[in-house]
Backbone as JSON Lines, residues from 0, in Angstrom:
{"i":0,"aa":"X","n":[-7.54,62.09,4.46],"ca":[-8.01,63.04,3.47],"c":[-9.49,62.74,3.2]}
{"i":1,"aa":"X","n":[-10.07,63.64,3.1],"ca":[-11.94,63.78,3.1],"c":[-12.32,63.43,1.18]}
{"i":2,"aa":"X","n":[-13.1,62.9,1.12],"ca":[-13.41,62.38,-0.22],"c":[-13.22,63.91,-0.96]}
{"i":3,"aa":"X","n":[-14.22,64.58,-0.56],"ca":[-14.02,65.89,-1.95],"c":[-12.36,66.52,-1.91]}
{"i":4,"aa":"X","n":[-11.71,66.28,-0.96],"ca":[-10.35,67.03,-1.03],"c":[-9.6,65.78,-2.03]}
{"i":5,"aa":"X","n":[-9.94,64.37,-1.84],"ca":[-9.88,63.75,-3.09],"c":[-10.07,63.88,-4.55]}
{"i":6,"aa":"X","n":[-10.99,63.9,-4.05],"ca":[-12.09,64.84,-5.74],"c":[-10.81,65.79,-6.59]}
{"i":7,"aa":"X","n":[-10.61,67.08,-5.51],"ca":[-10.1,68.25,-5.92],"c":[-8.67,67.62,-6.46]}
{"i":8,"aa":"X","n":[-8.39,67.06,-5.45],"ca":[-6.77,66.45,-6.02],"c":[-7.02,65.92,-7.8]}
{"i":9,"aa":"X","n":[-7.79,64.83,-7.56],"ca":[-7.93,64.18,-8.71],"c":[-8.1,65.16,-9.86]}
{"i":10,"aa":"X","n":[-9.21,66.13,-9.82],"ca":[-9.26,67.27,-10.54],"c":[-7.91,68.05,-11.56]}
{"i":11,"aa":"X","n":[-7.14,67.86,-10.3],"ca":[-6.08,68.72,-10.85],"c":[-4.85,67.62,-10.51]}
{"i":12,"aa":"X","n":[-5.16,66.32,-11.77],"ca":[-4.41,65.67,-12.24],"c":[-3.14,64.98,-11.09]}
{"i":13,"aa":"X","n":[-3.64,64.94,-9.97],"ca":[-2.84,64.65,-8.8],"c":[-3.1,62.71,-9.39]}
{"i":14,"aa":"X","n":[-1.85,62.34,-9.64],"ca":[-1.76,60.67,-9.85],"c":[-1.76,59.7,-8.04]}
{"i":15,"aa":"X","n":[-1.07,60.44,-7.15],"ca":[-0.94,59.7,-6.31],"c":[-2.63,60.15,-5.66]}
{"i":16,"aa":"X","n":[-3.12,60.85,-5.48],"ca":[-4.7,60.68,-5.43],"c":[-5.67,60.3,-6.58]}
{"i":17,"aa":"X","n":[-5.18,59.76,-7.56],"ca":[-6.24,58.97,-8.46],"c":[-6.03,57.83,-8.28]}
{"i":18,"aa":"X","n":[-4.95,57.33,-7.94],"ca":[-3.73,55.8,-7.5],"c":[-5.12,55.54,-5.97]}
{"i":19,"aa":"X","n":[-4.81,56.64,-4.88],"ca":[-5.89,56.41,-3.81],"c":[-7.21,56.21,-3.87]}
{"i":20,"aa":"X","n":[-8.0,56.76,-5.1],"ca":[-8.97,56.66,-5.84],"c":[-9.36,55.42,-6.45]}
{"i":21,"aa":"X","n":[-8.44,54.67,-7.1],"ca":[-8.53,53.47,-7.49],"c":[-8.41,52.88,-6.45]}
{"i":22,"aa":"X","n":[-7.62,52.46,-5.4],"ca":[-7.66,51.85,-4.54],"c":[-8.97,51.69,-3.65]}
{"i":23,"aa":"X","n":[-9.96,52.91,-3.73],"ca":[-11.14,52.83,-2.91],"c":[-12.34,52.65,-3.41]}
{"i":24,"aa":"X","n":[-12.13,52.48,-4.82],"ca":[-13.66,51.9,-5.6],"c":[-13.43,50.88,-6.72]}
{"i":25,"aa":"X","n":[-11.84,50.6,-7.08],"ca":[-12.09,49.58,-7.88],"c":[-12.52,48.55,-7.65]}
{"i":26,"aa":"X","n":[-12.89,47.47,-6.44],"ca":[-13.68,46.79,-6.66],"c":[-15.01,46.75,-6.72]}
{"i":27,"aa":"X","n":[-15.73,47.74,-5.79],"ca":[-17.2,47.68,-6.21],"c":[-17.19,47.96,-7.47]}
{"i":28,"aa":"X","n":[-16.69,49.1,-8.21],"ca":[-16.77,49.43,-9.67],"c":[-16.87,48.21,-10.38]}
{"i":29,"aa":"X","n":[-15.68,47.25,-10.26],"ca":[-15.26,45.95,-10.73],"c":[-16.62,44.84,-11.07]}
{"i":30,"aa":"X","n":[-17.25,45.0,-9.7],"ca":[-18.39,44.09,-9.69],"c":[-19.62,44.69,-10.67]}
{"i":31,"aa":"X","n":[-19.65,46.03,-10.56],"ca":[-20.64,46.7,-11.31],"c":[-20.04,45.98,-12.71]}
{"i":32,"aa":"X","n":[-18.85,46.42,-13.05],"ca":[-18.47,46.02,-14.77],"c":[-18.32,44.44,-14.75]}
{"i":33,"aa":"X","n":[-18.31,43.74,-14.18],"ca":[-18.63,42.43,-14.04],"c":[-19.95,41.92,-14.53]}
{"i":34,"aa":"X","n":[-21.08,42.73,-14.09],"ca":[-22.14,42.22,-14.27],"c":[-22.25,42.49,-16.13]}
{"i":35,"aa":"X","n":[-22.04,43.72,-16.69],"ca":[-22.27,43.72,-17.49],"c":[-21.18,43.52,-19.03]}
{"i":36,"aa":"X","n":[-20.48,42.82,-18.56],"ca":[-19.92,42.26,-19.37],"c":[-19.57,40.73,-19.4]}
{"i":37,"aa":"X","n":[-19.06,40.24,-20.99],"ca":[-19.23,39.01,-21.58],"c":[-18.63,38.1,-20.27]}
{"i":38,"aa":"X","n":[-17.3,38.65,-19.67],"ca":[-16.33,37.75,-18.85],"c":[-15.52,38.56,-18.43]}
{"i":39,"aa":"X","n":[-14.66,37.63,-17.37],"ca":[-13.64,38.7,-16.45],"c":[-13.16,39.36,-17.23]}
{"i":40,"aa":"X","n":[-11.82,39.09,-18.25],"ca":[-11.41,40.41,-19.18],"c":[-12.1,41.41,-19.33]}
{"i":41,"aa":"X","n":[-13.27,40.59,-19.97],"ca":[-13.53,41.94,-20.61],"c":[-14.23,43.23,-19.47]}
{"i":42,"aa":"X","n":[-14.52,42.4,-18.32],"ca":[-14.49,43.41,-17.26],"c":[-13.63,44.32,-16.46]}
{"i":43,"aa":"X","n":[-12.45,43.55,-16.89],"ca":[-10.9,44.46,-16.46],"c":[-10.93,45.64,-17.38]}
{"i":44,"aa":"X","n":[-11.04,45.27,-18.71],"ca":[-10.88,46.47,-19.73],"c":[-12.12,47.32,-19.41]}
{"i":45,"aa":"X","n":[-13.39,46.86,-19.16],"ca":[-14.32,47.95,-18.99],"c":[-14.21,48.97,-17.34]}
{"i":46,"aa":"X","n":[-13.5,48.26,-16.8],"ca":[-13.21,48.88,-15.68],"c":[-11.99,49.93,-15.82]}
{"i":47,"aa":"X","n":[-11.09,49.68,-16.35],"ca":[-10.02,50.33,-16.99],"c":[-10.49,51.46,-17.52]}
{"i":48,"aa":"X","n":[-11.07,51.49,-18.52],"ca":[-11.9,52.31,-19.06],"c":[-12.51,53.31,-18.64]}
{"i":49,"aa":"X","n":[-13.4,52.84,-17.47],"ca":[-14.55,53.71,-16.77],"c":[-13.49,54.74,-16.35]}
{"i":50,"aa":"X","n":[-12.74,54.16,-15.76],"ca":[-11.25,55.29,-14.29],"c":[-10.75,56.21,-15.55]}
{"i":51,"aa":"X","n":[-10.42,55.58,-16.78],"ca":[-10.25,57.1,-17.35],"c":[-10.89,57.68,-17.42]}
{"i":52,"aa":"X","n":[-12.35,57.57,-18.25],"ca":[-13.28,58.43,-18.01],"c":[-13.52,59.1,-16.85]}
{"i":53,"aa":"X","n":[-13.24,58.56,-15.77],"ca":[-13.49,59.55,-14.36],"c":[-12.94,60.14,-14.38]}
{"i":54,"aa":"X","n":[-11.2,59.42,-14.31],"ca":[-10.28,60.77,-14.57],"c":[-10.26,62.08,-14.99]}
{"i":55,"aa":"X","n":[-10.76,61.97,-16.37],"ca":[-10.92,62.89,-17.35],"c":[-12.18,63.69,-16.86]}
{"i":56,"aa":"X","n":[-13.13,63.2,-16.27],"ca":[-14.39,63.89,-16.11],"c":[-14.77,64.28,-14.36]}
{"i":57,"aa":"X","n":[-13.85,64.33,-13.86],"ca":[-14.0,64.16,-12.33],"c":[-14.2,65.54,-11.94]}
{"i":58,"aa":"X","n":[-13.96,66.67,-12.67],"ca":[-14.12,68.08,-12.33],"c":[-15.55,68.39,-12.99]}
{"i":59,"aa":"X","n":[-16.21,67.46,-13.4],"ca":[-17.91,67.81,-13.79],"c":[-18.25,67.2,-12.54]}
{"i":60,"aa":"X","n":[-18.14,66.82,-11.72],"ca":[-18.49,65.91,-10.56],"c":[-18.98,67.1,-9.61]}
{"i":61,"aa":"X","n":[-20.24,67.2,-9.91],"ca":[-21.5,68.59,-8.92],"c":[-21.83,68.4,-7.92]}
{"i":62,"aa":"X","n":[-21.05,67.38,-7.1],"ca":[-21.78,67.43,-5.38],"c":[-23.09,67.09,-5.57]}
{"i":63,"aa":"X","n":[-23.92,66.79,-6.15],"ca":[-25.39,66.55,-6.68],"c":[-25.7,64.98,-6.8]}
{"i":64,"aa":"X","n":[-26.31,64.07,-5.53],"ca":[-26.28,63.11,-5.83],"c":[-25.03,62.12,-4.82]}
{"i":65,"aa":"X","n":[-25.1,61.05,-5.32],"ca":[-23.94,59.94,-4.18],"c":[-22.36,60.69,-5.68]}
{"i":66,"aa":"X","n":[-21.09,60.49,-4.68],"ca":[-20.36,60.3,-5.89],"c":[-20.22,58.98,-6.24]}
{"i":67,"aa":"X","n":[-20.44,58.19,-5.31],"ca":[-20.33,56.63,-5.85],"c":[-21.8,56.31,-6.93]}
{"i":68,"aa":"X","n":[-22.64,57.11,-6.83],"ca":[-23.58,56.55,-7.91],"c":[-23.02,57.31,-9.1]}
{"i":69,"aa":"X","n":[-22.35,58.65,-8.95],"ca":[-22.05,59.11,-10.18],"c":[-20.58,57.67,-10.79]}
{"i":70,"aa":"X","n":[-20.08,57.46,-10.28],"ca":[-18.58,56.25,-10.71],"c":[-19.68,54.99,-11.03]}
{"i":71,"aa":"X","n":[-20.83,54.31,-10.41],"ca":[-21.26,53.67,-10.93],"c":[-21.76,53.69,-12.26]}
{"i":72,"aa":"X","n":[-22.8,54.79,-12.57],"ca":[-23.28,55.61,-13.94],"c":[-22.03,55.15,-14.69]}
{"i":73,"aa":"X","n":[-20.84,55.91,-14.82],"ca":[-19.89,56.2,-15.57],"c":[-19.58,54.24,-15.98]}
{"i":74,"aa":"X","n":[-19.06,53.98,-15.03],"ca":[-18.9,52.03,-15.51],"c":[-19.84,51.82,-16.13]}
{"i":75,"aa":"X","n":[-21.12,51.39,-15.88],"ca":[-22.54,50.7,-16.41],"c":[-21.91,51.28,-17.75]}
{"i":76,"aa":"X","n":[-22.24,52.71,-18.09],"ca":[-21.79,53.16,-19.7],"c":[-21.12,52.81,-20.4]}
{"i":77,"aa":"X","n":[-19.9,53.07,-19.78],"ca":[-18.48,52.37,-20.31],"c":[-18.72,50.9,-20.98]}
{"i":78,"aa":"X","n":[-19.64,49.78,-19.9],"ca":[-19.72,48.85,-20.28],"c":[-20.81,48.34,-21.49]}
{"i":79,"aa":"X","n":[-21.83,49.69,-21.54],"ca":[-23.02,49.98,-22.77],"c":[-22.17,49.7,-23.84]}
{"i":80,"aa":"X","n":[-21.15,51.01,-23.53],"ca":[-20.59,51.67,-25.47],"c":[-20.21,50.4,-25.98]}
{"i":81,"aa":"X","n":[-19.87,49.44,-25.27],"ca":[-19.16,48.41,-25.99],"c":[-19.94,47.78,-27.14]}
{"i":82,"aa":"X","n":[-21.41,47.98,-26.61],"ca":[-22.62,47.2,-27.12],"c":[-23.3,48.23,-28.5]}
{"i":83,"aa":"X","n":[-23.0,49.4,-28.02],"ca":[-23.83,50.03,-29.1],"c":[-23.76,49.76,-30.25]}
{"i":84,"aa":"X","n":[-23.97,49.79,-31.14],"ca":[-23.7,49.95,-32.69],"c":[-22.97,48.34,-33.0]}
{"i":85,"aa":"X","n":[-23.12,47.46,-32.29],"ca":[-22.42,46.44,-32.46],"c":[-23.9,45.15,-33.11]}
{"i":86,"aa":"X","n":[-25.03,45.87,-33.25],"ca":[-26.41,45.06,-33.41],"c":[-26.61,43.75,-32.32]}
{"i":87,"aa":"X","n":[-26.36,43.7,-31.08],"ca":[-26.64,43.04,-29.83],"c":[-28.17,43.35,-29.94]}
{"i":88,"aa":"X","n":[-28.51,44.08,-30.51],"ca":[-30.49,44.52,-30.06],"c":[-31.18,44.07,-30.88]}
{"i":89,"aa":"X","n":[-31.67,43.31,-31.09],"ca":[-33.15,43.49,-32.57],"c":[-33.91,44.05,-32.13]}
{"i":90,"aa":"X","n":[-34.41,45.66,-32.91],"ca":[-35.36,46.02,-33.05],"c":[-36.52,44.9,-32.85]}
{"i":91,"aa":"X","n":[-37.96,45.21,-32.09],"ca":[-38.63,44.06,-32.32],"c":[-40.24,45.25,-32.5]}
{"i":92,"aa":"X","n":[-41.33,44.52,-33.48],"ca":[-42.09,45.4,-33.77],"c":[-43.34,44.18,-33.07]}
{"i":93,"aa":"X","n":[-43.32,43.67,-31.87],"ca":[-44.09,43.06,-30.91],"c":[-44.27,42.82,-30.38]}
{"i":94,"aa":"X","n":[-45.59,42.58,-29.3],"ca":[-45.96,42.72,-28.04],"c":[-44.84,41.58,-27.36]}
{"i":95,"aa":"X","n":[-44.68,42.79,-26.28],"ca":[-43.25,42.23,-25.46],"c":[-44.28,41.05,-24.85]}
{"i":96,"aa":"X","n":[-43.69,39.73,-24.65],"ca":[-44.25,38.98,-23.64],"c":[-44.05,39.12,-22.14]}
{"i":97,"aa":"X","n":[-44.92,38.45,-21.66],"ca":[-45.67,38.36,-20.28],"c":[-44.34,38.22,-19.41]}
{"i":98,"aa":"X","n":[-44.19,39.11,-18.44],"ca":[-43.31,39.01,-17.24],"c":[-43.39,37.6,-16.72]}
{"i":99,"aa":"X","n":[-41.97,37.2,-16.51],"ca":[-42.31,35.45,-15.89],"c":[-41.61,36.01,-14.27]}
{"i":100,"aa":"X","n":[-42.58,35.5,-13.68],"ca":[-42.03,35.1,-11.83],"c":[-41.09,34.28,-11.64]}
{"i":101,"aa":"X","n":[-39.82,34.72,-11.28],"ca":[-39.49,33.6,-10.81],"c":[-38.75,33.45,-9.51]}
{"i":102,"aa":"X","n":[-39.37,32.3,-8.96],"ca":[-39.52,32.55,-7.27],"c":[-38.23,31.44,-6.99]}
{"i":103,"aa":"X","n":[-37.65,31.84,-6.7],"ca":[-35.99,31.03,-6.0],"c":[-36.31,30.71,-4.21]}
{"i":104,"aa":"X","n":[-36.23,29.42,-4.56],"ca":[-36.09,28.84,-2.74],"c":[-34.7,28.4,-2.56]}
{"i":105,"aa":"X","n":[-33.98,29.45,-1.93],"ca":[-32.63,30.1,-1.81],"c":[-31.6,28.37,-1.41]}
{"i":106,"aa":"X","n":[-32.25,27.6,-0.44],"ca":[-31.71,26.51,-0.25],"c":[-31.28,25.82,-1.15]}
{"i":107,"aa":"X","n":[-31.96,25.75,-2.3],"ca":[-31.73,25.15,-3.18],"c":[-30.84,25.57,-4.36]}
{"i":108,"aa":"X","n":[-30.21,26.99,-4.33],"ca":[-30.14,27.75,-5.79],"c":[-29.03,28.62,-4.96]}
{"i":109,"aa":"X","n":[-27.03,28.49,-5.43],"ca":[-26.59,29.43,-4.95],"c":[-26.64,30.68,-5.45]}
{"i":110,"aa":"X","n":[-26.09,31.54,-4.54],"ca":[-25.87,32.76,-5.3],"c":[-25.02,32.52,-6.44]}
{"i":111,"aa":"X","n":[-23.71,31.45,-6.66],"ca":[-23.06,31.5,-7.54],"c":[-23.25,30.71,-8.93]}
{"i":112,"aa":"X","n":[-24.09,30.25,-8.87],"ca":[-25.22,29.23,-9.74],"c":[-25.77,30.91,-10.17]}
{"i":113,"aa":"X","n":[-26.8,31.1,-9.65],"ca":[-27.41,32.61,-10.47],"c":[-26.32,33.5,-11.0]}
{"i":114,"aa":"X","n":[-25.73,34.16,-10.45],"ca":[-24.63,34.89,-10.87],"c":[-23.84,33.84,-12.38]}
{"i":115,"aa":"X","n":[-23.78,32.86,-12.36],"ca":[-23.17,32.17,-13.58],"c":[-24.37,31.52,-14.64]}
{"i":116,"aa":"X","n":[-25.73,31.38,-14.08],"ca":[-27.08,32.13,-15.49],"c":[-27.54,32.67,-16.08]}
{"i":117,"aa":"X","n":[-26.68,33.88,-14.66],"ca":[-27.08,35.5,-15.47],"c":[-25.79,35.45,-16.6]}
{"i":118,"aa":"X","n":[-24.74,35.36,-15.86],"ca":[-23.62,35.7,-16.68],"c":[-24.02,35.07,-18.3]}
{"i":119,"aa":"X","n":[-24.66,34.03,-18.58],"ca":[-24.71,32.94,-19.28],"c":[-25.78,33.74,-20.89]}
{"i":120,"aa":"X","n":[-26.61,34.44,-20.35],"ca":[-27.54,34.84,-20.63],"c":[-26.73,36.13,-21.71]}
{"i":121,"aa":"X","n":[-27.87,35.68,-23.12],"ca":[-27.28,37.02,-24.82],"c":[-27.06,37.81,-24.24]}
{"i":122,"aa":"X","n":[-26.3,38.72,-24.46],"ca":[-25.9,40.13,-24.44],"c":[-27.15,40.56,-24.0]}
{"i":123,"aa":"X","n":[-28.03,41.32,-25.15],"ca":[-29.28,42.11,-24.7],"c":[-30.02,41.52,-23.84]}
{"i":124,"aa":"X","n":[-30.01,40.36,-23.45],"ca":[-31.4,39.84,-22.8],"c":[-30.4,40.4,-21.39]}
{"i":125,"aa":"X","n":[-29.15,39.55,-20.81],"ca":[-28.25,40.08,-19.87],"c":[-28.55,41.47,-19.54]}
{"i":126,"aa":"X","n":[-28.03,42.73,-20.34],"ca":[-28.15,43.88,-20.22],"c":[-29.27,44.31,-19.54]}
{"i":127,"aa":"X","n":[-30.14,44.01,-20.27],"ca":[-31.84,44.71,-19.95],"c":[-31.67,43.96,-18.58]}
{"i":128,"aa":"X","n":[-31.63,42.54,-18.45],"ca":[-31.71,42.27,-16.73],"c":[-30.88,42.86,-15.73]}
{"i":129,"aa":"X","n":[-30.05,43.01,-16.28],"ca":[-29.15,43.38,-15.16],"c":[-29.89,44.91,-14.59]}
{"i":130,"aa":"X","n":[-29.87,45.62,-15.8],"ca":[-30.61,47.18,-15.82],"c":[-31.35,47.55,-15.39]}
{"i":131,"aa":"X","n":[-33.02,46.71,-15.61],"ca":[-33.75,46.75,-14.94],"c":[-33.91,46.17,-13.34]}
{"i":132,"aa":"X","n":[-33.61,44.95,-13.32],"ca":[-33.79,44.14,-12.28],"c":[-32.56,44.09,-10.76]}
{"i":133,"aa":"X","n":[-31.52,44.38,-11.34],"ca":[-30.34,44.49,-10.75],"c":[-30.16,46.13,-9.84]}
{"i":134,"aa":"X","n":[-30.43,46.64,-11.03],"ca":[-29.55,48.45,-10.82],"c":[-30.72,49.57,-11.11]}
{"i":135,"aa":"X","n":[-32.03,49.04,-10.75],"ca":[-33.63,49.51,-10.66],"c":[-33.75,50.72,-12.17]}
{"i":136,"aa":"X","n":[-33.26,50.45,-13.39],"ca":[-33.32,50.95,-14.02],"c":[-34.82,51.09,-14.5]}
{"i":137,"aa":"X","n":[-35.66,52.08,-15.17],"ca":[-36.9,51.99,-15.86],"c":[-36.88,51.38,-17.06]}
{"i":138,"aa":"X","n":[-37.86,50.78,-18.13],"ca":[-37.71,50.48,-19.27],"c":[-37.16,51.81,-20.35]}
{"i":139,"aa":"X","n":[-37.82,52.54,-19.64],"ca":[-37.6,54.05,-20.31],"c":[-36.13,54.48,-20.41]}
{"i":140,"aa":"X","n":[-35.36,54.23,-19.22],"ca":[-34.04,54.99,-19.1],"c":[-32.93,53.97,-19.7]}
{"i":141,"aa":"X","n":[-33.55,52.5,-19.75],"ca":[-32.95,51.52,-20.36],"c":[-32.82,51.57,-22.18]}
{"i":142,"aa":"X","n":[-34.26,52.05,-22.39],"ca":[-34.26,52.34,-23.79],"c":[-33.44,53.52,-24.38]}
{"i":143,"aa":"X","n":[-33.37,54.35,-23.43],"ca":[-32.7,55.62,-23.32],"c":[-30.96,55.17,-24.17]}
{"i":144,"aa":"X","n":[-30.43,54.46,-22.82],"ca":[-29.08,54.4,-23.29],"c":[-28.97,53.11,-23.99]}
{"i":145,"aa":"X","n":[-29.56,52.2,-24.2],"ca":[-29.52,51.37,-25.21],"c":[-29.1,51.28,-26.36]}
{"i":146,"aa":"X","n":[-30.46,52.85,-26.84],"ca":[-30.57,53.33,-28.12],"c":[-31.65,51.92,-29.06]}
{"i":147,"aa":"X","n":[-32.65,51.52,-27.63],"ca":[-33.97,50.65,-28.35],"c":[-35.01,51.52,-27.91]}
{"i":148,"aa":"X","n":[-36.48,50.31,-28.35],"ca":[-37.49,50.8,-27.76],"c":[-37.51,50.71,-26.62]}
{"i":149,"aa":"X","n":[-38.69,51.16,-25.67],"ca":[-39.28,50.52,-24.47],"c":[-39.96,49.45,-24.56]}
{"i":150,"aa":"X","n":[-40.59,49.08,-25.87],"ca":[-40.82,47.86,-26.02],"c":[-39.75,46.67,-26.1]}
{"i":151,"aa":"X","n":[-38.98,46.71,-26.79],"ca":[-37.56,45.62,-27.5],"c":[-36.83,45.6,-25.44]}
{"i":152,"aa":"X","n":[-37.26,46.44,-24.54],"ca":[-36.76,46.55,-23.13],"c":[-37.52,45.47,-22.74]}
{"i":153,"aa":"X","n":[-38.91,45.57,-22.57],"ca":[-39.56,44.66,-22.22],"c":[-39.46,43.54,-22.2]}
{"i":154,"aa":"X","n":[-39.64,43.43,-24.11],"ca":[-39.23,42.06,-24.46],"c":[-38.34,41.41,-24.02]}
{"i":155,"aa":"X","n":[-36.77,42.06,-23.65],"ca":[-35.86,41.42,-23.27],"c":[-35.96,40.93,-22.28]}
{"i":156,"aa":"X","n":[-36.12,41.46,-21.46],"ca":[-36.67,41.16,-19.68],"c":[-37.28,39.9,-19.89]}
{"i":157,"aa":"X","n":[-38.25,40.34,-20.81],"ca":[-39.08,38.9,-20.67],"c":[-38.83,37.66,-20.65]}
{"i":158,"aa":"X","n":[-37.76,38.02,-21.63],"ca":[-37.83,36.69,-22.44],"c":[-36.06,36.32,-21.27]}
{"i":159,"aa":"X","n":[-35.55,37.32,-21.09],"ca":[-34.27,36.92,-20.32],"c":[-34.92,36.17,-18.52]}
{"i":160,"aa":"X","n":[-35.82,36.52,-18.33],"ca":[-36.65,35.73,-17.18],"c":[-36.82,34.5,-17.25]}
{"i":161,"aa":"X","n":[-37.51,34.34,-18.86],"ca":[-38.44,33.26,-19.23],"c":[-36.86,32.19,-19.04]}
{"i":162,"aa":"X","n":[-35.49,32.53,-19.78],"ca":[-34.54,31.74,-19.63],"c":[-33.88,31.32,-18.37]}
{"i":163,"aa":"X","n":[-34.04,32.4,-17.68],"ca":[-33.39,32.15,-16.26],"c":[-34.42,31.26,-15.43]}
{"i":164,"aa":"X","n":[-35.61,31.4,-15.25],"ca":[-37.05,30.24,-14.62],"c":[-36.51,29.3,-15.39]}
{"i":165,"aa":"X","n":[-36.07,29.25,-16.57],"ca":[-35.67,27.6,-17.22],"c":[-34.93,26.91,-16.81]}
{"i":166,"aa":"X","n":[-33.47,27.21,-16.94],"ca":[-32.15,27.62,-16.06],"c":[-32.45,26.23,-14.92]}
{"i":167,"aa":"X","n":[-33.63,27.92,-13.97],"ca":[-33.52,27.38,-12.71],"c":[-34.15,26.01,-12.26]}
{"i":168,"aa":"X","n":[-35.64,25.86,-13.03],"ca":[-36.43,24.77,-12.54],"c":[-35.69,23.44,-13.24]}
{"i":169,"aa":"X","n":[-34.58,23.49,-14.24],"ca":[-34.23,22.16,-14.77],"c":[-32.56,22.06,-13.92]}
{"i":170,"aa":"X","n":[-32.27,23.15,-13.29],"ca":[-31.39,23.05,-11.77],"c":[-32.44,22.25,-10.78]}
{"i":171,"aa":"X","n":[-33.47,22.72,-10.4],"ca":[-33.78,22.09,-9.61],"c":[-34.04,20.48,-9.69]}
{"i":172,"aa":"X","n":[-34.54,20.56,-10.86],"ca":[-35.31,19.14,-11.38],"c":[-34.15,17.73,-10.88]}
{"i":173,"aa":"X","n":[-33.02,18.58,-11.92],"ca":[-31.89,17.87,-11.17],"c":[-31.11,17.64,-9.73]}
{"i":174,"aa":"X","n":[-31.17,18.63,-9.05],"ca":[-30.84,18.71,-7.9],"c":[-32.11,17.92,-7.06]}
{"i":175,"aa":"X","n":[-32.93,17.81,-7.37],"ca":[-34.2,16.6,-6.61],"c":[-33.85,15.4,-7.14]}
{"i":176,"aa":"X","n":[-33.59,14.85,-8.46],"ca":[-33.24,13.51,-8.6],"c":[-32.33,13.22,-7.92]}
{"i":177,"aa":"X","n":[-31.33,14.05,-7.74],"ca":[-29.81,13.13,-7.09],"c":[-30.72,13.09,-5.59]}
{"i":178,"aa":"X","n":[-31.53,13.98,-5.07],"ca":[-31.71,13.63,-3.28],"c":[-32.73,12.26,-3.32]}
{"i":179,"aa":"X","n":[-33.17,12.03,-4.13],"ca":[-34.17,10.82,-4.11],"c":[-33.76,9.59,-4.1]}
């Protein structure tokens, strides 16, 4: 069966093609709601979540675009609302600080070491990284669904960098004493 004859099924409440549906994106979905949430649970429930919303919304689905970026959209959100109105953000009324570089020499630094700094990392500072840096979001479209500034975006970035370069160089620091 061809994805949009999927689509159509799903549309019209067909379970054993939403059942096939889940079967063919819950895990990338999974990883998407992974990133932006606290821990596995709570990534099961935000994943949970998103598939109803598709469910429910799968007949707005315009051929316009990937459909897998539209199911991604829908998770990332899912995993927002959790945040909204919950004060995860401080308003901030100042100059966002200075973008920090930070340059990873891969030998040294796994992927699963980063993936568990990021994870590690406040709510908002997390979010904004993941958003921007992860899933090429703008500060703009970040502030957008946030419901911050483009500044308080910045800031976060910033300062969620400034923690992860910390993170990393006192990983390294350590990982050179034990080779010495």
């Amino acid at each position: 069966m061809s994805l949009n004859q999927l689509i159509q099924k799903c549309s019209n409440h067909d379970t054993q093609a939403q059942s096939e549906l889940y079967q063919l994106f819950s895990s990338k979905l999974f990883s998407v709601c992974l990133k932006y949430s606290r821990n596995y649970a709570e990534a099961e429930d935000n994943l949970q979540d998103a598939f109803l919303t598709i469910f429910k919304k799968i007949s707005q689905f315009n051929n316009k675009g990937s459909f897998e970026g539209w199911l991604k959209r829908i998770a990332i959100n899912t995993a927002l609302q959790r945040y909204r109105g919950q004060g995860v953000f401080e308003i901030i009324n100042e100059d966002f600080i200075a973008d920090e570089d930070i340059e990873i020499d891969d030998e040294d630094i796994s992927l699963d070491f980063l993936l568990k700094i990021i994870q590690e990392l406040p709510d908002r500072y997390r979010l904004v990284f993941n958003m921007y840096v992860l899933d090429g979001y703008s500060h703009k479209e970040i502030a957008d669904l946030l419901r911050i500034t483009d500044g308080t975006s910045k800031s976060n970035l910033a300062r969620a960098r400034k923690i992860l370069k910390d993170k990393i160089e006192a990983y390294k620091a350590g990982f050179n004493a034990q080779s010495l």
